[in-house]
Amino acid sequence: MSVLPFRIGYGEDAHRLEVGRPLVLCGVPVPHAELGAVAHSDGDAALHAVADALLSGLALGDIGQYFPDTAPEWRGLDSRQIVARALELVQARGYAPANVALVVTLDRPKLGPLRAELARTLAELLALPETEVGVSFKTSEGLAPAHVQARATVLLTQVAG
């Protein structure tokens, strides 16, 4: 069995939005958000997509296997912990992320002013230079105004060891 020197992972996540809930993306509270994610954890769709991308790159399943939404101990969980666990699993198999591309779909508020902060926070979580973290935004064009979605791809490289 050969071991590939690189692997590509893909992940996505979506949450319904409601009034009175916080909206968090990449571990960053989104200011001026009228709607926030309905979720068992903190509902950070961006980090959920990144964690699933890390896991899928090595055929390790998805975050629901490690953090089931039926388990009371994960209620309100900070999604940075989910990414940290996914990263541990990847590193234990001799790989590390080389770059990540993240796309967030949200109608409002506009996320452009947060791009640098989201990229910086994600880079820190993954121990990557900011130049290796691409963050872009889309709207649903009014098709899903009470919805946030994130999609992520990650390139994993084998670590010399």
PDB file of C-alpha atoms in Angstrom:
ATOM      1  CA  MET A   1       0.000   0.000   0.000  1.00  0.00           C
ATOM      2  CA  SER A   2       1.481   3.335  -1.023  1.00  0.00           C
ATOM      3  CA  VAL A   3       1.084   6.483   1.002  1.00  0.00           C
ATOM      4  CA  LEU A   4       0.350   9.602  -0.999  1.00  0.00           C
ATOM      5  CA  PRO A   5       2.587  12.602  -0.271  1.00  0.00           C
ATOM      6  CA  PHE A   6      -0.476  14.823  -0.365  1.00  0.00           C
ATOM      7  CA  ARG A   7      -4.218  14.501   0.149  1.00  0.00           C
ATOM      8  CA  ILE A   8      -7.116  16.841  -0.595  1.00  0.00           C
ATOM      9  CA  GLY A   9     -10.025  17.209   1.785  1.00  0.00           C
ATOM     10  CA  TYR A  10     -13.427  18.830   1.336  1.00  0.00           C
ATOM     11  CA  GLY A  11     -15.990  19.818   3.928  1.00  0.00           C
ATOM     12  CA  GLU A  12     -19.168  21.819   4.145  1.00  0.00           C
ATOM     13  CA  ASP A  13     -21.632  22.850   6.781  1.00  0.00           C
ATOM     14  CA  ALA A  14     -24.835  24.866   7.022  1.00  0.00           C
ATOM     15  CA  HIS A  15     -27.006  26.217   9.803  1.00  0.00           C
ATOM     16  CA  ARG A  16     -30.399  27.828   9.985  1.00  0.00           C
ATOM     17  CA  LEU A  17     -30.289  31.339  11.434  1.00  0.00           C
ATOM     18  CA  GLU A  18     -32.599  32.830  14.068  1.00  0.00           C
ATOM     19  CA  VAL A  19     -32.975  36.089  15.933  1.00  0.00           C
ATOM     20  CA  GLY A  20     -31.377  36.183  19.370  1.00  0.00           C
ATOM     21  CA  ARG A  21     -28.496  33.842  18.669  1.00  0.00           C
ATOM     22  CA  PRO A  22     -24.832  34.752  18.165  1.00  0.00           C
ATOM     23  CA  LEU A  23     -23.162  34.322  14.784  1.00  0.00           C
ATOM     24  CA  VAL A  24     -19.588  33.051  14.952  1.00  0.00           C
ATOM     25  CA  LEU A  25     -17.303  32.357  11.979  1.00  0.00           C
ATOM     26  CA  CYS A  26     -13.719  31.081  12.279  1.00  0.00           C
ATOM     27  CA  GLY A  27     -14.035  31.585  16.022  1.00  0.00           C
ATOM     28  CA  VAL A  28     -14.783  35.291  15.544  1.00  0.00           C
ATOM     29  CA  PRO A  29     -18.102  36.766  16.743  1.00  0.00           C
ATOM     30  CA  VAL A  30     -19.705  38.575  13.797  1.00  0.00           C
ATOM     31  CA  PRO A  31     -20.722  42.077  14.885  1.00  0.00           C
ATOM     32  CA  HIS A  32     -24.062  43.537  13.789  1.00  0.00           C
ATOM     33  CA  ALA A  33     -25.482  40.096  12.956  1.00  0.00           C
ATOM     34  CA  GLU A  34     -29.241  40.193  13.443  1.00  0.00           C
ATOM     35  CA  LEU A  35     -29.424  36.412  13.100  1.00  0.00           C
ATOM     36  CA  GLY A  36     -27.284  33.652  14.584  1.00  0.00           C
ATOM     37  CA  ALA A  37     -26.781  29.946  14.038  1.00  0.00           C
ATOM     38  CA  VAL A  38     -29.133  27.334  15.443  1.00  0.00           C
ATOM     39  CA  ALA A  39     -26.815  24.516  16.506  1.00  0.00           C
ATOM     40  CA  HIS A  40     -25.852  22.112  19.265  1.00  0.00           C
ATOM     41  CA  SER A  41     -22.344  23.622  19.407  1.00  0.00           C
ATOM     42  CA  ASP A  42     -21.540  27.299  18.820  1.00  0.00           C
ATOM     43  CA  GLY A  43     -22.722  26.826  15.218  1.00  0.00           C
ATOM     44  CA  ASP A  44     -19.512  28.044  13.557  1.00  0.00           C
ATOM     45  CA  ALA A  45     -20.231  26.757  10.048  1.00  0.00           C
ATOM     46  CA  ALA A  46     -16.825  27.903   8.785  1.00  0.00           C
ATOM     47  CA  LEU A  47     -14.863  25.893  11.329  1.00  0.00           C
ATOM     48  CA  HIS A  48     -17.177  22.898  10.938  1.00  0.00           C
ATOM     49  CA  ALA A  49     -16.459  22.875   7.200  1.00  0.00           C
ATOM     50  CA  VAL A  50     -12.705  23.171   7.795  1.00  0.00           C
ATOM     51  CA  ALA A  51     -12.744  20.356  10.369  1.00  0.00           C
ATOM     52  CA  ASP A  52     -14.669  18.100   7.990  1.00  0.00           C
ATOM     53  CA  ALA A  53     -12.189  18.947   5.210  1.00  0.00           C
ATOM     54  CA  LEU A  54      -9.279  17.950   7.458  1.00  0.00           C
ATOM     55  CA  LEU A  55     -10.972  14.675   8.343  1.00  0.00           C
ATOM     56  CA  SER A  56     -12.137  13.817   4.833  1.00  0.00           C
ATOM     57  CA  GLY A  57      -8.651  14.307   3.403  1.00  0.00           C
ATOM     58  CA  LEU A  58      -7.551  11.204   5.279  1.00  0.00           C
ATOM     59  CA  ALA A  59     -10.868   9.313   5.156  1.00  0.00           C
ATOM     60  CA  LEU A  60     -11.415   9.871   8.895  1.00  0.00           C
ATOM     61  CA  GLY A  61     -15.141  10.474   8.693  1.00  0.00           C
ATOM     62  CA  ASP A  62     -16.790  13.696   9.824  1.00  0.00           C
ATOM     63  CA  ILE A  63     -17.185  15.787  12.945  1.00  0.00           C
ATOM     64  CA  GLY A  64     -20.513  14.150  13.781  1.00  0.00           C
ATOM     65  CA  GLN A  65     -18.626  10.943  14.583  1.00  0.00           C
ATOM     66  CA  TYR A  66     -16.376  12.703  17.092  1.00  0.00           C
ATOM     67  CA  PHE A  67     -18.791  15.329  18.421  1.00  0.00           C
ATOM     68  CA  PRO A  68     -22.343  13.966  18.040  1.00  0.00           C
ATOM     69  CA  ASP A  69     -25.094  16.537  18.425  1.00  0.00           C
ATOM     70  CA  THR A  70     -26.948  14.100  20.666  1.00  0.00           C
ATOM     71  CA  ALA A  71     -24.234  14.239  23.356  1.00  0.00           C
ATOM     72  CA  PRO A  72     -24.942  16.789  26.087  1.00  0.00           C
ATOM     73  CA  GLU A  73     -21.235  17.323  26.784  1.00  0.00           C
ATOM     74  CA  TRP A  74     -20.818  19.012  23.377  1.00  0.00           C
ATOM     75  CA  ARG A  75     -23.678  21.519  23.857  1.00  0.00           C
ATOM     76  CA  GLY A  76     -22.326  25.020  23.226  1.00  0.00           C
ATOM     77  CA  LEU A  77     -18.886  23.638  22.302  1.00  0.00           C
ATOM     78  CA  ASP A  78     -16.401  26.185  20.957  1.00  0.00           C
ATOM     79  CA  SER A  79     -15.707  24.976  17.415  1.00  0.00           C
ATOM     80  CA  ARG A  80     -12.025  25.833  17.746  1.00  0.00           C
ATOM     81  CA  GLN A  81     -11.877  22.650  19.853  1.00  0.00           C
ATOM     82  CA  ILE A  82     -13.394  20.682  16.974  1.00  0.00           C
ATOM     83  CA  VAL A  83     -10.715  21.959  14.582  1.00  0.00           C
ATOM     84  CA  ALA A  84      -7.987  21.247  17.147  1.00  0.00           C
ATOM     85  CA  ARG A  85      -9.165  17.625  17.461  1.00  0.00           C
ATOM     86  CA  ALA A  86      -9.377  17.163  13.686  1.00  0.00           C
ATOM     87  CA  LEU A  87      -5.882  18.602  13.358  1.00  0.00           C
ATOM     88  CA  GLU A  88      -4.578  16.191  16.025  1.00  0.00           C
ATOM     89  CA  LEU A  89      -6.025  13.249  14.104  1.00  0.00           C
ATOM     90  CA  VAL A  90      -4.435  14.460  10.863  1.00  0.00           C
ATOM     91  CA  GLN A  91      -1.060  15.031  12.500  1.00  0.00           C
ATOM     92  CA  ALA A  92      -1.166  11.613  14.183  1.00  0.00           C
ATOM     93  CA  ARG A  93      -1.256  10.111  10.693  1.00  0.00           C
ATOM     94  CA  GLY A  94       1.800  12.072   9.563  1.00  0.00           C
ATOM     95  CA  TYR A  95       0.122  14.902   7.668  1.00  0.00           C
ATOM     96  CA  ALA A  96      -0.287  18.629   8.115  1.00  0.00           C
ATOM     97  CA  PRO A  97      -2.364  21.230   6.285  1.00  0.00           C
ATOM     98  CA  ALA A  98      -0.459  23.141   3.594  1.00  0.00           C
ATOM     99  CA  ASN A  99      -3.274  25.483   2.613  1.00  0.00           C
ATOM    100  CA  VAL A 100      -6.997  25.976   2.985  1.00  0.00           C
ATOM    101  CA  ALA A 101      -9.687  27.679   0.916  1.00  0.00           C
ATOM    102  CA  LEU A 102     -12.912  28.659   2.643  1.00  0.00           C
ATOM    103  CA  VAL A 103     -16.110  30.044   1.099  1.00  0.00           C
ATOM    104  CA  VAL A 104     -18.877  31.377   3.349  1.00  0.00           C
ATOM    105  CA  THR A 105     -22.366  32.070   2.004  1.00  0.00           C
ATOM    106  CA  LEU A 106     -24.339  34.577   4.046  1.00  0.00           C
ATOM    107  CA  ASP A 107     -26.735  37.290   2.910  1.00  0.00           C
ATOM    108  CA  ARG A 108     -26.131  39.680   5.792  1.00  0.00           C
ATOM    109  CA  PRO A 109     -24.249  41.227   7.366  1.00  0.00           C
ATOM    110  CA  LYS A 110     -21.583  41.703   4.723  1.00  0.00           C
ATOM    111  CA  LEU A 111     -18.429  39.904   5.790  1.00  0.00           C
ATOM    112  CA  GLY A 112     -15.830  41.740   3.687  1.00  0.00           C
ATOM    113  CA  PRO A 113     -14.675  43.925   6.598  1.00  0.00           C
ATOM    114  CA  LEU A 114     -13.928  40.746   8.610  1.00  0.00           C
ATOM    115  CA  ARG A 115     -11.928  38.938   5.894  1.00  0.00           C
ATOM    116  CA  ALA A 116      -8.477  39.641   7.359  1.00  0.00           C
ATOM    117  CA  GLU A 117      -9.521  38.731  10.903  1.00  0.00           C
ATOM    118  CA  LEU A 118     -11.196  35.490   9.813  1.00  0.00           C
ATOM    119  CA  ALA A 119      -8.175  34.500   7.706  1.00  0.00           C
ATOM    120  CA  ARG A 120      -5.745  35.377  10.504  1.00  0.00           C
ATOM    121  CA  THR A 121      -7.720  33.384  13.080  1.00  0.00           C
ATOM    122  CA  LEU A 122      -8.004  30.369  10.789  1.00  0.00           C
ATOM    123  CA  ALA A 123      -4.296  30.552   9.959  1.00  0.00           C
ATOM    124  CA  GLU A 124      -3.465  30.548  13.673  1.00  0.00           C
ATOM    125  CA  LEU A 125      -5.715  27.552  14.339  1.00  0.00           C
ATOM    126  CA  LEU A 126      -4.053  25.564  11.552  1.00  0.00           C
ATOM    127  CA  ALA A 127      -0.495  26.843  12.202  1.00  0.00           C
ATOM    128  CA  LEU A 128      -0.333  28.199   8.647  1.00  0.00           C
ATOM    129  CA  PRO A 129       0.973  31.467   7.233  1.00  0.00           C
ATOM    130  CA  GLU A 130      -1.900  33.801   6.364  1.00  0.00           C
ATOM    131  CA  THR A 131      -0.794  33.616   2.716  1.00  0.00           C
ATOM    132  CA  GLU A 132      -1.962  29.978   2.712  1.00  0.00           C
ATOM    133  CA  VAL A 133      -5.500  30.746   3.885  1.00  0.00           C
ATOM    134  CA  GLY A 134      -8.036  31.929   1.323  1.00  0.00           C
ATOM    135  CA  VAL A 135     -11.338  33.262   2.618  1.00  0.00           C
ATOM    136  CA  SER A 136     -14.102  34.378   0.269  1.00  0.00           C
ATOM    137  CA  PHE A 137     -17.743  35.295   0.622  1.00  0.00           C
ATOM    138  CA  LYS A 138     -20.920  34.827  -1.355  1.00  0.00           C
ATOM    139  CA  THR A 139     -24.575  35.650  -0.820  1.00  0.00           C
ATOM    140  CA  SER A 140     -27.474  33.359  -1.558  1.00  0.00           C
ATOM    141  CA  GLU A 141     -28.916  36.127  -3.751  1.00  0.00           C
ATOM    142  CA  GLY A 142     -31.923  36.109  -1.446  1.00  0.00           C
ATOM    143  CA  LEU A 143     -32.591  32.383  -1.859  1.00  0.00           C
ATOM    144  CA  ALA A 144     -31.728  31.545   1.765  1.00  0.00           C
ATOM    145  CA  PRO A 145     -31.581  34.704   3.878  1.00  0.00           C
ATOM    146  CA  ALA A 146     -31.972  32.781   7.157  1.00  0.00           C
ATOM    147  CA  HIS A 147     -29.095  30.432   6.409  1.00  0.00           C
ATOM    148  CA  VAL A 148     -25.302  30.326   6.647  1.00  0.00           C
ATOM    149  CA  GLN A 149     -23.226  27.858   4.675  1.00  0.00           C
ATOM    150  CA  ALA A 150     -19.502  27.220   4.465  1.00  0.00           C
ATOM    151  CA  ARG A 151     -17.425  25.075   2.150  1.00  0.00           C
ATOM    152  CA  ALA A 152     -13.737  24.331   2.585  1.00  0.00           C
ATOM    153  CA  THR A 153     -10.967  22.526   0.792  1.00  0.00           C
ATOM    154  CA  VAL A 154      -7.651  21.706   2.381  1.00  0.00           C
ATOM    155  CA  LEU A 155      -4.404  20.379   0.967  1.00  0.00           C
ATOM    156  CA  LEU A 156      -2.671  18.005   3.375  1.00  0.00           C
ATOM    157  CA  THR A 157       0.985  17.195   2.924  1.00  0.00           C
ATOM    158  CA  GLN A 158       2.933  14.329   4.386  1.00  0.00           C
ATOM    159  CA  VAL A 159       5.285  15.521   7.109  1.00  0.00           C
ATOM    160  CA  ALA A 160       8.870  14.243   6.971  1.00  0.00           C
ATOM    161  CA  GLY A 161       9.494  12.152   9.993  1.00  0.00           C
TER     162      GLY A 161
END
